[in-house]
Structure formats: structure tokens, C-alpha cells
């Protein structure tokens, strides 16, 4: 097992920068999920850890050793590719044993390792099949099996679930968690799916345009996003953003006014406490998640509007509400099935404890 | 079934006999083939059973007499040997070099598409033209090949590449390899796309040596496409005429069956005898094709079960 550290990694393709100064530390045995939109440099990052690509600058450290210029095979990493990259003409068994033969393991040893991995992944009955005789989920397991037979110190997964249908994806997520609990191998899992990130990760690194925006445990990213991008990327349905007015800014407390006139008071984050008021005033908005808004029945009403659309999800209901003075619809998610209908007037309570205030896209105050 | 179709749509009348439609579509091509290929073939086989002369005149039916002569003619056996040597050696070299070239072209490098286009040039030039170019380059007194070899001191005297019986076959094969390697390379390049993306990288992570990867992964994957290309080239090589005739005319050391048949028919005016030689060549080519089809079919059935 090994820890991984990336130190100021930069990489460009021609003039196009793909990674810009990446610093990331992954503890021994940790499950790190790197999440970000397509094209933000996740695969490039993973390939640099694997040694399949060379960074222009910076260092890769695995298990305390600076491995930046080591060949891939020496790094003790195993990778599962999005396309699985199975050898089409070989059986599942041969796919899993091919790399081991190279390591000069004995026949019995290879056989034992393959059967051990097949047993964990429950594909023992499929070992004689070729990839084209396997379903997508089964191929996925063989690809993972091939990686774990090598008993790697670091396990790299590049969007391994993105080719599976939704049901199977949920199932494989659970299996990956189980696998990690059992093997405790340091894992870097790359995905563009924030649900995958939230459910799998010990810690998540959110990437955008070749930079890491925030690193932290899933719930801390959910509660305290450092900027608008992380706020909108993590969590579904997406966070609401509502432009607000600056009403007061003193003694570390920020007072903002919602379009309807209601006021919210929140403590400013220490690092933003001494910013000049003018810099705070620019592009001020609150971010609040649909599941945190409350449909107010005669109680406190911070916002009021007319319901434009009702989405019944069964377990929850999503209301799209058009409020005067707010550009986009405000979305509220209520638990279960509700009787609200399109066209009705609704009053909404905004709990300050669940809000984040952004100034020019940067989070300066968290309610929670 | 029909009841389930929406109104206004009628089920095709002969759904149970799709073969009929297939034959109908094939009919024009088959007709053209029969006129352009079948009739001359039948005529050739028929002439091979007569003592007809090219200039015409009365002739008679001699049954298998021409074939009996053929099999006792040392020149025929020589032509058969030349044909097989030429076909086997040139196809083997073209395949090996073609694979190497394809692997180089498959690797990413700057200007790759330009090189790919340039590589096909030898194949695009008509054989007679490139054979003539090579005839000049290989010319014993004025050829650039001798000039260069003399300049670097590889040879002491000019060599008669196309006239020297010891060199002629090698020269002819070399020119064919020059011309046809690009063809094999491009076919191999297409087949290389069968290796799934990232397989190379998975192998690199496992520390699998590129040579081992080639023999264990790449080669098995491209083998079927490669075999078809080799067969195609082999059949083509069995019929070789223009290259050899332009470079070495009727030289005994390189004359193939096609050259031999032409000599009998045109120079010796013996239409019947020449036809017999041509017919035997046809039998050889057909035989090789049938063997290949049988082999691939039985393999296909094997993998199905
Ligand atoms: N081999 C390459 N050559 C040129 N550009 C590349 C190459 N690989 C990736 N890129 C570019 O680098 C950026 C990041 O790509 P990638 O790491 O694959 O993103 P992700 O995996 O997050 O979708 C993209 O803009 C992509 O077009
Ligand atoms: Mg990617």
C-alpha cells in the first residue's frame, strides 16, 4: 500500500494547458474521487500518476518515492480504463493472468491469484469466456479483476462505471465500496458524475479547467463549497443562486437583502473578514439547495412566487417557482408526494443556516 | 404477423425466400462476369484440348495430348518453380515489411498523414511504368543502382541485375516488394485498428514488452485480416506477368507460367499448347482459393460451437 502525492503538476498539449499546478495528497488506503466536467483534465491527471504521460512540471510521489520518471510498470499501480481495454481474443482468465506471466510468477501462483480475484468479484464461472461473450458489467468486473490480481499499491479507475446502465451503475458503486473496504488499496477514482463521487469517496477533489477547486470529504463539499462552481457541481438537484443586496457588513457579520425585502444574517468566513465592502458587494448572491428551502404555510415567508412546474419524483417533489425579481426559477424539493400544483401561489422560507453567500463566485459566508 | 402490421403497410410477399432477391441483385454482375471471364475461360480450356495455331487454319481435337507434353517439358517445370518461388518469397517479404511499416505508421508522429499518402505511391504507379523505371535503374551500364553501389564500394564491377540468371529472380522479387509492400502495409494498418484503444497502455502498466505484446496480442488480432490479404497477394503473384516480362522478357531464370504461356502462344504460335499452360495456372489459382475458403469456413464453424 502506498500514499500518493502530486506536487505542482502542470501539463499542456501544444499550447492548450490541460493541468495547471495540481497539488493533491492521498493518504495510504484512502478512496479519493476526482470529479469534474468532461475535458477538465481528469484522465490526464490519472495517466500522469500511472506514468503513461509525463508532466511538463512537478512531481509524482508514490509511497514516499519520487517516481516522476519511473516507467509505469515499476510504480506498482493498476488502472481500469473506461473502455476496459480487455484483450478481445483472450479468455477472462488469460486477460487476468497475462500481466502476471510477465512478472515471472509460477503457474500455481498465477492460478491462485486469478481465482482469488475472480472469487471476490464473483466471476469464477466466467473465466473461460471471451470478452465478447460477456455483458458490460461482467467485462467491467474482469477489468477490475485484472487490476487487483496485480495486488497494486495504488488503484486507478478512469470513469469505470460510465459505460454501464443506471441500475448496474448503482450496483457496481456498492461493489466498489465493498471491494475497497476489503482490500484497503489507495484508490484514485475519476468520474464526471457527482453522485458517484458523493457515494464512493473518502474525500473528493473537484476539478475545473485543469485546476483543483476544492478537496474535502463529500459532506463538507456539500455543506461548505468554496465557490459557486463547486456549489453547483456537487449535489442534485442543483443549488439555487439568488442575487442579493448588501445591507450590512460589520463585526464579521454580513446582512443581505433578498429580492422580496427579507434579510439574512450570516457570519463571514475568517479569511474574508477584512475584505473591503466594495469588493464584497460585487456580484453578491446566496446559494441554497432545493432540499433546504421550506414551503411556508403561513409561517415566515422570505420569498413568494407562483409555481410554474411540479416534478414528481415519487420519493420527493421538485417545485419550480417563479419569483418576482429573480431571474431563474427557484427550485424547492419537498419530501414525498405533495398536493402543490402548477399555478398556485407559494411562500418560501430560506433558512440562513443552510445558505452560502458568494461574492463574485467566491464563498465568503456559510450559514452552517 | 401480417395482421400486426399497421394499415397501409403490406408485408413483403416473399419474405420466406430472401435468397431470390439476392440472386436477382447479383444477376447483372454474374452476367458481366460470365461474358468477360467465363466465355474466354471456356474457350481457353477448349483450345487446350486441340492443336490450334494462333494464325488460324484447320485444327483437330487432341484430347489431353497438350497436357502430356507440358508435364514432360523441363521449361514448364522451370516456369512452375519460378512462379512458386516468386509468389512465396515476395509475399512473405511484403507481409513482413508491410507489418513493420504499418506499425511505424500506426505510431503517432508529426506529419504521419503525409507519410501515409506518400507510402502508397509505388502501389499507385502502373506496373508497366514502374517496371520500366526499375529496368533503367537496374541497367548494368547506365543504371543508378550500379552507380551507387560502385560509389560506396559495395561492388567492384557493374552487375547485370536483370540479365544474370543468378541475380534476375532476386531483382524481380525486390521490385515487386518495393511496389507491393505499401499495399500490405495499408491493409495491416487498417487491421491494427482492431486492437482496442488503451490495450497498449494496459500492457505498459503490466510491464509487458512490446515484442511480446505484438506476438501475443497484435498478431492474433490481425491474423485473419492478414491471412486474407496474403492469399489475395499470393493469387495475384501466381499470375504475375507484366513485371517479369518488362524486366527480364523471356529469361529462363525468371519466366513464370504466365510468361511461358504467352511465349508458347504468341512466339511459337501454338495456341493449343499455350492454352493448356494457361488452364493449368487457372487450376492452381482456383485450387488455392478453394483450400483457403474451406480452411476459413471450418474455422468459423469451430468458433461457433
Ligand atoms: N493526447 C492529447 N493530445 C491533445 N490534447 C489532449 C490529449 N489528451 C487530452 N487532451 C486535452 O486535454 C484536456 C483534458 O483532457 P482529459 O484529461 O482527457 O479530460 P477529462 O478526462 O477530464 O475528460 C482536454 O481539453 C483534451 O482535449
Ligand atoms: Mg477522461
PDB file of C-alpha atoms in Angstrom, chain B residues 86-87 89-99 101 119-127 130 134 172-188 229-230 232-237 240 242-243:
ATOM      1  CA  UNK B  86       8.390 -15.659 -56.826  1.00  0.00           C
ATOM      2  CA  UNK B  87       4.976 -15.847 -55.177  1.00  0.00           C
ATOM      3  CA  UNK B  89       9.233 -15.186 -51.356  1.00  0.00           C
ATOM      4  CA  UNK B  90       7.700 -11.910 -52.490  1.00  0.00           C
ATOM      5  CA  UNK B  91       4.502 -12.364 -50.457  1.00  0.00           C
ATOM      6  CA  UNK B  92       6.489 -13.380 -47.367  1.00  0.00           C
ATOM      7  CA  UNK B  93       8.756 -10.338 -47.658  1.00  0.00           C
ATOM      8  CA  UNK B  94       5.888  -7.985 -48.437  1.00  0.00           C
ATOM      9  CA  UNK B  95       3.949  -9.225 -45.438  1.00  0.00           C
ATOM     10  CA  UNK B  96       6.861  -8.916 -43.034  1.00  0.00           C
ATOM     11  CA  UNK B  97       7.907  -5.484 -44.296  1.00  0.00           C
ATOM     12  CA  UNK B  98       4.283  -4.385 -44.605  1.00  0.00           C
ATOM     13  CA  UNK B  99       3.653  -5.185 -40.936  1.00  0.00           C
ATOM     14  CA  UNK B 101       5.779  -0.303 -41.988  1.00  0.00           C
ATOM     15  CA  UNK B 119       3.862   5.453 -48.946  1.00  0.00           C
ATOM     16  CA  UNK B 120       1.093   4.407 -51.288  1.00  0.00           C
ATOM     17  CA  UNK B 121       2.813   5.906 -54.355  1.00  0.00           C
ATOM     18  CA  UNK B 122       4.667   2.772 -55.527  1.00  0.00           C
ATOM     19  CA  UNK B 123       1.367   0.902 -55.480  1.00  0.00           C
ATOM     20  CA  UNK B 124      -0.404   3.642 -57.419  1.00  0.00           C
ATOM     21  CA  UNK B 125       2.056   3.652 -60.337  1.00  0.00           C
ATOM     22  CA  UNK B 126       1.016   1.235 -63.133  1.00  0.00           C
ATOM     23  CA  UNK B 127       3.191  -1.861 -63.007  1.00  0.00           C
ATOM     24  CA  UNK B 130       7.362   1.178 -62.524  1.00  0.00           C
ATOM     25  CA  UNK B 134      13.334  -0.097 -62.429  1.00  0.00           C
ATOM     26  CA  UNK B 172      12.388  -9.132 -59.860  1.00  0.00           C
ATOM     27  CA  UNK B 173      11.323 -10.007 -56.318  1.00  0.00           C
ATOM     28  CA  UNK B 174      12.929  -6.839 -54.972  1.00  0.00           C
ATOM     29  CA  UNK B 175      10.975  -4.670 -57.396  1.00  0.00           C
ATOM     30  CA  UNK B 176       7.743  -6.471 -56.550  1.00  0.00           C
ATOM     31  CA  UNK B 177       8.431  -5.991 -52.838  1.00  0.00           C
ATOM     32  CA  UNK B 178       9.072  -2.291 -53.460  1.00  0.00           C
ATOM     33  CA  UNK B 179       5.801  -1.995 -55.293  1.00  0.00           C
ATOM     34  CA  UNK B 180       3.516  -4.098 -53.128  1.00  0.00           C
ATOM     35  CA  UNK B 181       4.745  -3.577 -49.571  1.00  0.00           C
ATOM     36  CA  UNK B 182       2.690  -0.357 -49.277  1.00  0.00           C
ATOM     37  CA  UNK B 183      -0.428  -2.296 -50.156  1.00  0.00           C
ATOM     38  CA  UNK B 184       0.222  -4.826 -47.400  1.00  0.00           C
ATOM     39  CA  UNK B 185       1.137  -2.004 -45.031  1.00  0.00           C
ATOM     40  CA  UNK B 186      -2.139  -0.183 -45.582  1.00  0.00           C
ATOM     41  CA  UNK B 187      -4.198  -3.349 -45.173  1.00  0.00           C
ATOM     42  CA  UNK B 188      -2.274  -4.149 -41.995  1.00  0.00           C
ATOM     43  CA  UNK B 229      -4.537 -10.103 -47.633  1.00  0.00           C
ATOM     44  CA  UNK B 230      -1.760 -12.668 -48.046  1.00  0.00           C
ATOM     45  CA  UNK B 232      -5.106 -12.199 -52.241  1.00  0.00           C
ATOM     46  CA  UNK B 233      -1.485 -11.229 -52.854  1.00  0.00           C
ATOM     47  CA  UNK B 234      -0.437 -14.840 -53.371  1.00  0.00           C
ATOM     48  CA  UNK B 235      -3.075 -15.454 -56.055  1.00  0.00           C
ATOM     49  CA  UNK B 236      -2.053 -12.202 -57.680  1.00  0.00           C
ATOM     50  CA  UNK B 237       1.600 -13.238 -57.582  1.00  0.00           C
ATOM     51  CA  UNK B 240       2.451 -12.360 -62.435  1.00  0.00           C
ATOM     52  CA  UNK B 242       3.921  -7.648 -66.675  1.00  0.00           C
ATOM     53  CA  UNK B 243       6.646  -7.025 -64.118  1.00  0.00           C
TER      54      UNK B 243
END
